[in-house]
Every structure is written in C-alpha cells, then in structure tokens.
PDB file of C-alpha atoms in Angstrom:
ATOM      1  CA  MET A 269      -8.614  35.048   6.805  1.00 70.00           C
ATOM      2  CA  MET A 270      -8.284  34.397   3.101  1.00 91.00           C
ATOM      3  CA  ARG A 271      -5.711  31.757   2.244  1.00 95.00           C
ATOM      4  CA  HIS A 272      -2.514  33.209   0.772  1.00 96.00           C
ATOM      5  CA  PRO A 273      -1.844  31.960  -2.775  1.00 96.00           C
ATOM      6  CA  ALA A 274       1.345  30.235  -1.551  1.00 96.00           C
ATOM      7  CA  LEU A 275      -0.751  27.940   0.643  1.00 97.00           C
ATOM      8  CA  GLN A 276      -3.750  27.486  -1.648  1.00 96.00           C
ATOM      9  CA  PRO A 277      -2.480  24.293  -3.339  1.00 95.00           C
ATOM     10  CA  LEU A 278      -2.043  22.646   0.064  1.00 97.00           C
ATOM     11  CA  SER A 279      -5.501  23.850   1.085  1.00 96.00           C
ATOM     12  CA  ARG A 280      -7.010  22.312  -2.059  1.00 96.00           C
ATOM     13  CA  GLU A 281      -5.334  19.044  -1.152  1.00 96.00           C
ATOM     14  CA  HIS A 282      -6.832  19.347   2.324  1.00 97.00           C
ATOM     15  CA  HIS A 283     -10.250  19.634   0.713  1.00 97.00           C
ATOM     16  CA  HIS A 284      -9.634  16.342  -1.104  1.00 97.00           C
ATOM     17  CA  ALA A 285      -8.574  14.693   2.153  1.00 98.00           C
ATOM     18  CA  LEU A 286     -11.786  15.830   3.828  1.00 98.00           C
ATOM     19  CA  ALA A 287     -13.784  14.534   0.865  1.00 98.00           C
ATOM     20  CA  LEU A 288     -12.139  11.126   1.360  1.00 98.00           C
ATOM     21  CA  CYS A 289     -13.282  11.173   4.995  1.00 98.00           C
ATOM     22  CA  VAL A 290     -16.860  11.971   3.962  1.00 98.00           C
ATOM     23  CA  LEU A 291     -16.897   9.248   1.317  1.00 98.00           C
ATOM     24  CA  VAL A 292     -15.594   6.614   3.733  1.00 98.00           C
ATOM     25  CA  GLU A 293     -17.951   7.636   6.524  1.00 98.00           C
ATOM     26  CA  ARG A 294     -20.941   7.743   4.159  1.00 98.00           C
ATOM     27  CA  ALA A 295     -20.119   4.300   2.763  1.00 98.00           C
ATOM     28  CA  LEU A 296     -19.811   2.905   6.292  1.00 98.00           C
ATOM     29  CA  HIS A 297     -23.127   4.445   7.307  1.00 97.00           C
ATOM     30  CA  GLU A 298     -24.957   3.266   4.179  1.00 98.00           C
ATOM     31  CA  GLY A 299     -23.187  -0.078   3.963  1.00 97.00           C
ATOM     32  CA  THR A 300     -22.413   0.409   0.278  1.00 97.00           C
ATOM     33  CA  LYS A 301     -18.850  -0.912   0.482  1.00 97.00           C
ATOM     34  CA  SER A 302     -17.071  -3.445   2.612  1.00 97.00           C
ATOM     35  CA  CYS A 303     -14.477  -2.392   5.145  1.00 98.00           C
ATOM     36  CA  GLY A 304     -11.866  -4.153   3.019  1.00 97.00           C
ATOM     37  CA  GLU A 305     -12.836  -2.118  -0.054  1.00 97.00           C
ATOM     38  CA  LEU A 306     -12.741   1.118   1.907  1.00 98.00           C
ATOM     39  CA  ALA A 307      -9.391   0.237   3.456  1.00 98.00           C
ATOM     40  CA  GLY A 308      -8.036  -0.383  -0.034  1.00 97.00           C
ATOM     41  CA  GLU A 309      -9.320   2.985  -1.203  1.00 98.00           C
ATOM     42  CA  ILE A 310      -7.691   4.702   1.762  1.00 98.00           C
ATOM     43  CA  ARG A 311      -4.387   2.928   1.146  1.00 98.00           C
ATOM     44  CA  GLU A 312      -4.487   3.983  -2.509  1.00 98.00           C
ATOM     45  CA  ALA A 313      -5.399   7.588  -1.647  1.00 98.00           C
ATOM     46  CA  PHE A 314      -2.580   7.630   0.883  1.00 98.00           C
ATOM     47  CA  ARG A 315      -0.055   6.379  -1.675  1.00 97.00           C
ATOM     48  CA  ARG A 316      -1.281   8.620  -4.480  1.00 97.00           C
ATOM     49  CA  ASP A 317      -2.335  11.799  -2.653  1.00 97.00           C
ATOM     50  CA  LEU A 318      -1.643  12.010   1.065  1.00 98.00           C
ATOM     51  CA  ARG A 319       1.961  10.769   1.191  1.00 97.00           C
ATOM     52  CA  PRO A 320       3.125  13.260  -1.488  1.00 96.00           C
ATOM     53  CA  HIS A 321       1.241  16.013   0.353  1.00 97.00           C
ATOM     54  CA  PHE A 322       2.889  15.053   3.648  1.00 97.00           C
ATOM     55  CA  ASP A 323       6.278  14.952   1.926  1.00 97.00           C
ATOM     56  CA  ALA A 324       5.820  18.505   0.593  1.00 96.00           C
ATOM     57  CA  GLU A 325       4.887  19.711   4.047  1.00 97.00           C
ATOM     58  CA  GLU A 326       7.742  17.884   5.770  1.00 97.00           C
ATOM     59  CA  GLN A 327      10.438  18.713   3.217  1.00 97.00           C
ATOM     60  CA  VAL A 328       9.482  22.258   2.229  1.00 97.00           C
ATOM     61  CA  LEU A 329       6.853  23.865   4.454  1.00 97.00           C
ATOM     62  CA  LEU A 330       7.987  22.818   7.922  1.00 98.00           C
ATOM     63  CA  PRO A 331      11.722  23.542   7.470  1.00 97.00           C
ATOM     64  CA  ALA A 332      10.801  27.018   6.227  1.00 95.00           C
ATOM     65  CA  ILE A 333       8.682  27.888   9.257  1.00 97.00           C
ATOM     66  CA  GLU A 334      10.041  25.967  12.229  1.00 95.00           C
ATOM     67  CA  VAL A 335      12.822  28.505  12.683  1.00 95.00           C
ATOM     68  CA  ASP A 336      10.069  30.542  14.349  1.00 96.00           C
ATOM     69  CA  ALA A 337       9.927  29.188  17.908  1.00 96.00           C
ATOM     70  CA  ALA A 338       6.222  30.014  18.150  1.00 95.00           C
ATOM     71  CA  LEU A 339       5.497  27.625  15.254  1.00 97.00           C
ATOM     72  CA  GLN A 340       7.614  24.723  16.520  1.00 97.00           C
ATOM     73  CA  PRO A 341       4.842  23.049  18.567  1.00 98.00           C
ATOM     74  CA  LEU A 342       2.533  23.041  15.545  1.00 98.00           C
ATOM     75  CA  CYS A 343       5.338  21.716  13.329  1.00 98.00           C
ATOM     76  CA  HIS A 344       5.924  18.928  15.833  1.00 98.00           C
ATOM     77  CA  ARG A 345       2.232  18.056  15.835  1.00 98.00           C
ATOM     78  CA  VAL A 346       2.141  17.967  12.027  1.00 98.00           C
ATOM     79  CA  ARG A 347       4.987  15.452  11.950  1.00 98.00           C
ATOM     80  CA  GLU A 348       3.453  13.341  14.732  1.00 98.00           C
ATOM     81  CA  ASP A 349       0.074  13.293  12.976  1.00 98.00           C
ATOM     82  CA  HIS A 350       1.718  12.291   9.700  1.00 98.00           C
ATOM     83  CA  LEU A 351       3.464   9.374  11.416  1.00 98.00           C
ATOM     84  CA  GLU A 352       0.269   8.256  13.132  1.00 98.00           C
ATOM     85  CA  LEU A 353      -1.769   8.506   9.924  1.00 98.00           C
ATOM     86  CA  ALA A 354       0.822   6.410   8.091  1.00 98.00           C
ATOM     87  CA  ARG A 355       0.741   3.869  10.915  1.00 98.00           C
ATOM     88  CA  ARG A 356      -3.049   3.665  10.758  1.00 98.00           C
ATOM     89  CA  VAL A 357      -3.009   3.231   6.988  1.00 98.00           C
ATOM     90  CA  ALA A 358      -0.502   0.393   7.309  1.00 97.00           C
ATOM     91  CA  ALA A 359      -2.659  -1.230   9.999  1.00 97.00           C
ATOM     92  CA  LEU A 360      -5.639  -1.198   7.628  1.00 97.00           C
ATOM     93  CA  ALA A 361      -3.900  -3.860   5.525  1.00 93.00           C
ATOM     94  CA  ASP A 362      -4.169  -6.345   8.393  1.00 94.00           C
ATOM     95  CA  ALA A 363      -7.295  -5.153  10.185  1.00 93.00           C
ATOM     96  CA  PRO A 364      -9.641  -3.234   7.876  1.00 95.00           C
ATOM     97  CA  GLY A 365     -12.472  -2.976  10.388  1.00 97.00           C
ATOM     98  CA  GLU A 366     -15.016  -0.228  10.854  1.00 97.00           C
ATOM     99  CA  GLU A 367     -13.358   1.060  14.027  1.00 97.00           C
ATOM    100  CA  ALA A 368      -9.985   1.359  12.286  1.00 98.00           C
ATOM    101  CA  LEU A 369     -11.561   3.175   9.332  1.00 98.00           C
ATOM    102  CA  ARG A 370     -13.407   5.615  11.592  1.00 98.00           C
ATOM    103  CA  SER A 371     -10.251   6.167  13.649  1.00 97.00           C
ATOM    104  CA  PHE A 372      -8.310   7.029  10.508  1.00 98.00           C
ATOM    105  CA  THR A 373     -10.934   9.442   9.169  1.00 98.00           C
ATOM    106  CA  ALA A 374     -11.305  11.135  12.573  1.00 98.00           C
ATOM    107  CA  LEU A 375      -7.567  11.757  12.825  1.00 98.00           C
ATOM    108  CA  LEU A 376      -7.283  12.913   9.216  1.00 98.00           C
ATOM    109  CA  ARG A 377     -10.190  15.324   9.679  1.00 98.00           C
ATOM    110  CA  ASP A 378      -8.699  16.720  12.920  1.00 98.00           C
ATOM    111  CA  HIS A 379      -5.283  17.014  11.303  1.00 98.00           C
ATOM    112  CA  VAL A 380      -6.584  18.960   8.315  1.00 98.00           C
ATOM    113  CA  ARG A 381      -8.593  21.283  10.546  1.00 98.00           C
ATOM    114  CA  MET A 382      -5.545  21.927  12.728  1.00 98.00           C
ATOM    115  CA  GLU A 383      -3.413  22.787   9.714  1.00 98.00           C
ATOM    116  CA  GLU A 384      -6.054  25.045   8.180  1.00 98.00           C
ATOM    117  CA  ASN A 385      -7.306  26.743  11.345  1.00 97.00           C
ATOM    118  CA  GLU A 386      -4.078  26.958  13.336  1.00 98.00           C
ATOM    119  CA  LEU A 387      -0.919  26.325  11.321  1.00 98.00           C
ATOM    120  CA  PHE A 388      -1.806  28.123   8.101  1.00 98.00           C
ATOM    121  CA  GLU A 389      -3.349  31.027   9.998  1.00 97.00           C
ATOM    122  CA  GLN A 390      -0.149  31.389  12.035  1.00 97.00           C
ATOM    123  CA  ILE A 391       2.011  31.141   8.920  1.00 97.00           C
ATOM    124  CA  GLN A 392       0.052  33.901   7.234  1.00 97.00           C
ATOM    125  CA  ALA A 393       0.146  36.092  10.335  1.00 96.00           C
ATOM    126  CA  ARG A 394       3.857  35.596  11.050  1.00 96.00           C
ATOM    127  CA  LEU A 395       5.492  35.467   7.604  1.00 95.00           C
ATOM    128  CA  GLY A 396       5.822  38.569   5.505  1.00 94.00           C
ATOM    129  CA  ALA A 397       4.702  38.849   1.899  1.00 94.00           C
ATOM    130  CA  GLU A 398       8.168  38.119   0.500  1.00 96.00           C
ATOM    131  CA  ALA A 399       8.658  35.046   2.714  1.00 96.00           C
ATOM    132  CA  LEU A 400       5.230  33.705   1.704  1.00 97.00           C
ATOM    133  CA  LYS A 401       6.037  34.287  -1.961  1.00 96.00           C
ATOM    134  CA  GLU A 402       9.339  32.422  -1.572  1.00 96.00           C
ATOM    135  CA  LEU A 403       7.589  29.587   0.271  1.00 96.00           C
ATOM    136  CA  GLY A 404       5.049  29.313  -2.531  1.00 95.00           C
ATOM    137  CA  ALA A 405       7.830  29.124  -5.108  1.00 95.00           C
ATOM    138  CA  ARG A 406       9.564  26.348  -3.146  1.00 95.00           C
ATOM    139  CA  LEU A 407       6.309  24.404  -2.833  1.00 94.00           C
ATOM    140  CA  ALA A 408       5.705  24.807  -6.570  1.00 92.00           C
ATOM    141  CA  ALA A 409       9.220  23.597  -7.349  1.00 91.00           C
ATOM    142  CA  ALA A 410       8.639  20.542  -5.157  1.00 87.00           C
ATOM    143  CA  GLY A 411       5.675  19.700  -7.368  1.00 73.00           C
ATOM    144  CA  GLY A 412       3.657  16.634  -6.621  1.00 55.00           C
ATOM    145  CA  PRO A 413       1.026  14.490  -8.236  1.00 47.00           C
ATOM    146  CA  VAL A 414      -1.908  15.739  -6.195  1.00 47.00           C
ATOM    147  CA  CYS A 415      -1.833  19.356  -7.170  1.00 47.00           C
ATOM    148  CA  ALA A 416       0.239  19.390 -10.325  1.00 43.00           C
ATOM    149  CA  ASN A 417      -0.525  23.051 -10.891  1.00 41.00           C
ATOM    150  CA  ARG A 418       1.156  24.164  -7.676  1.00 36.00           C
ATOM    151  CA  GLY A 419       2.169  27.691  -8.168  1.00 39.00           C
ATOM    152  CA  ASN A 420       2.525  30.997  -6.504  1.00 36.00           C
ATOM    153  CA  LYS A 421       0.220  33.638  -7.963  1.00 36.00           C
ATOM    154  CA  GLU A 422      -0.090  36.988  -6.296  1.00 34.00           C
TER     155      GLU A 422
END
C-alpha cells in the first residue's frame, strides 16, 4: 500500500534510521571505526533525530490512534520499543561494545519494520481520509528537526 501523505514524513525518518543501522553494521564488519566512535554516532543520531521522531509519535500519532482498541497493542509496542531503544543508547555510553551496537541496530531495524509494515498499514486501513488529513496537520504542527518540511499534502 502506498504511504498516505500524512505518514510520509515519519516514513522518511524511518529510512534515515535504517540507513544508520546499515552504516553501523558496515563499519563493524569492515572495521573502519571503533565501537566507541560508532556508539558516539548513535548517541548523536538519537539526540538529533530519533528522540524527536519518537516524541512526535508518542505525543501526536499514538494519542490520535490508540482510541481504536485494535491499534492499542501496536501502540503499546511502539512505546516499549522506544523505551528500550533509549535504554540501549544510554548503555552505549558505558559499554560501547560490538554486541551492544548490534543489539541496538537489530532492535531499531525491527522497530521500524513493525511501524511501517504493521502500524502504518493499520492506520491507513482504519482511519478515514479526513482523520488522516487531520493527523498529518497535527504532525506538521508538531514540527521537528529531522523532517523540517513535515506537511500534509493530498
């Protein structure tokens, strides 16, 4: 299913998160950067990109959709994944080893796939055109540094 314009900015941010995973995994495989360097890059990407993305989802997206009982389990998983990703990023400050880096990228990759393949598909199937348009407007109003051009084009 094509991504509705209301969700496209979040999907673009997901693409950037997946690119981070690839870059970290490639650097680990090729040995081009130390685990400490990679952990620092992840912490910076989390601060700059992922945390604002999570905030938009938690403050705008999830409250708008969790009134639908069928979406509540996915909403719960999104929040739990966000907490676990934040915990893993914080742990990288003390233990920036290869296992911790791979654990972080694996969870981030799974999380993005779940949102794209399950959550966003359900949102598009369950919300009407007007509700999606309104959701897009609220996401755009929330703004954010990752996707500064958030908007709702139809």
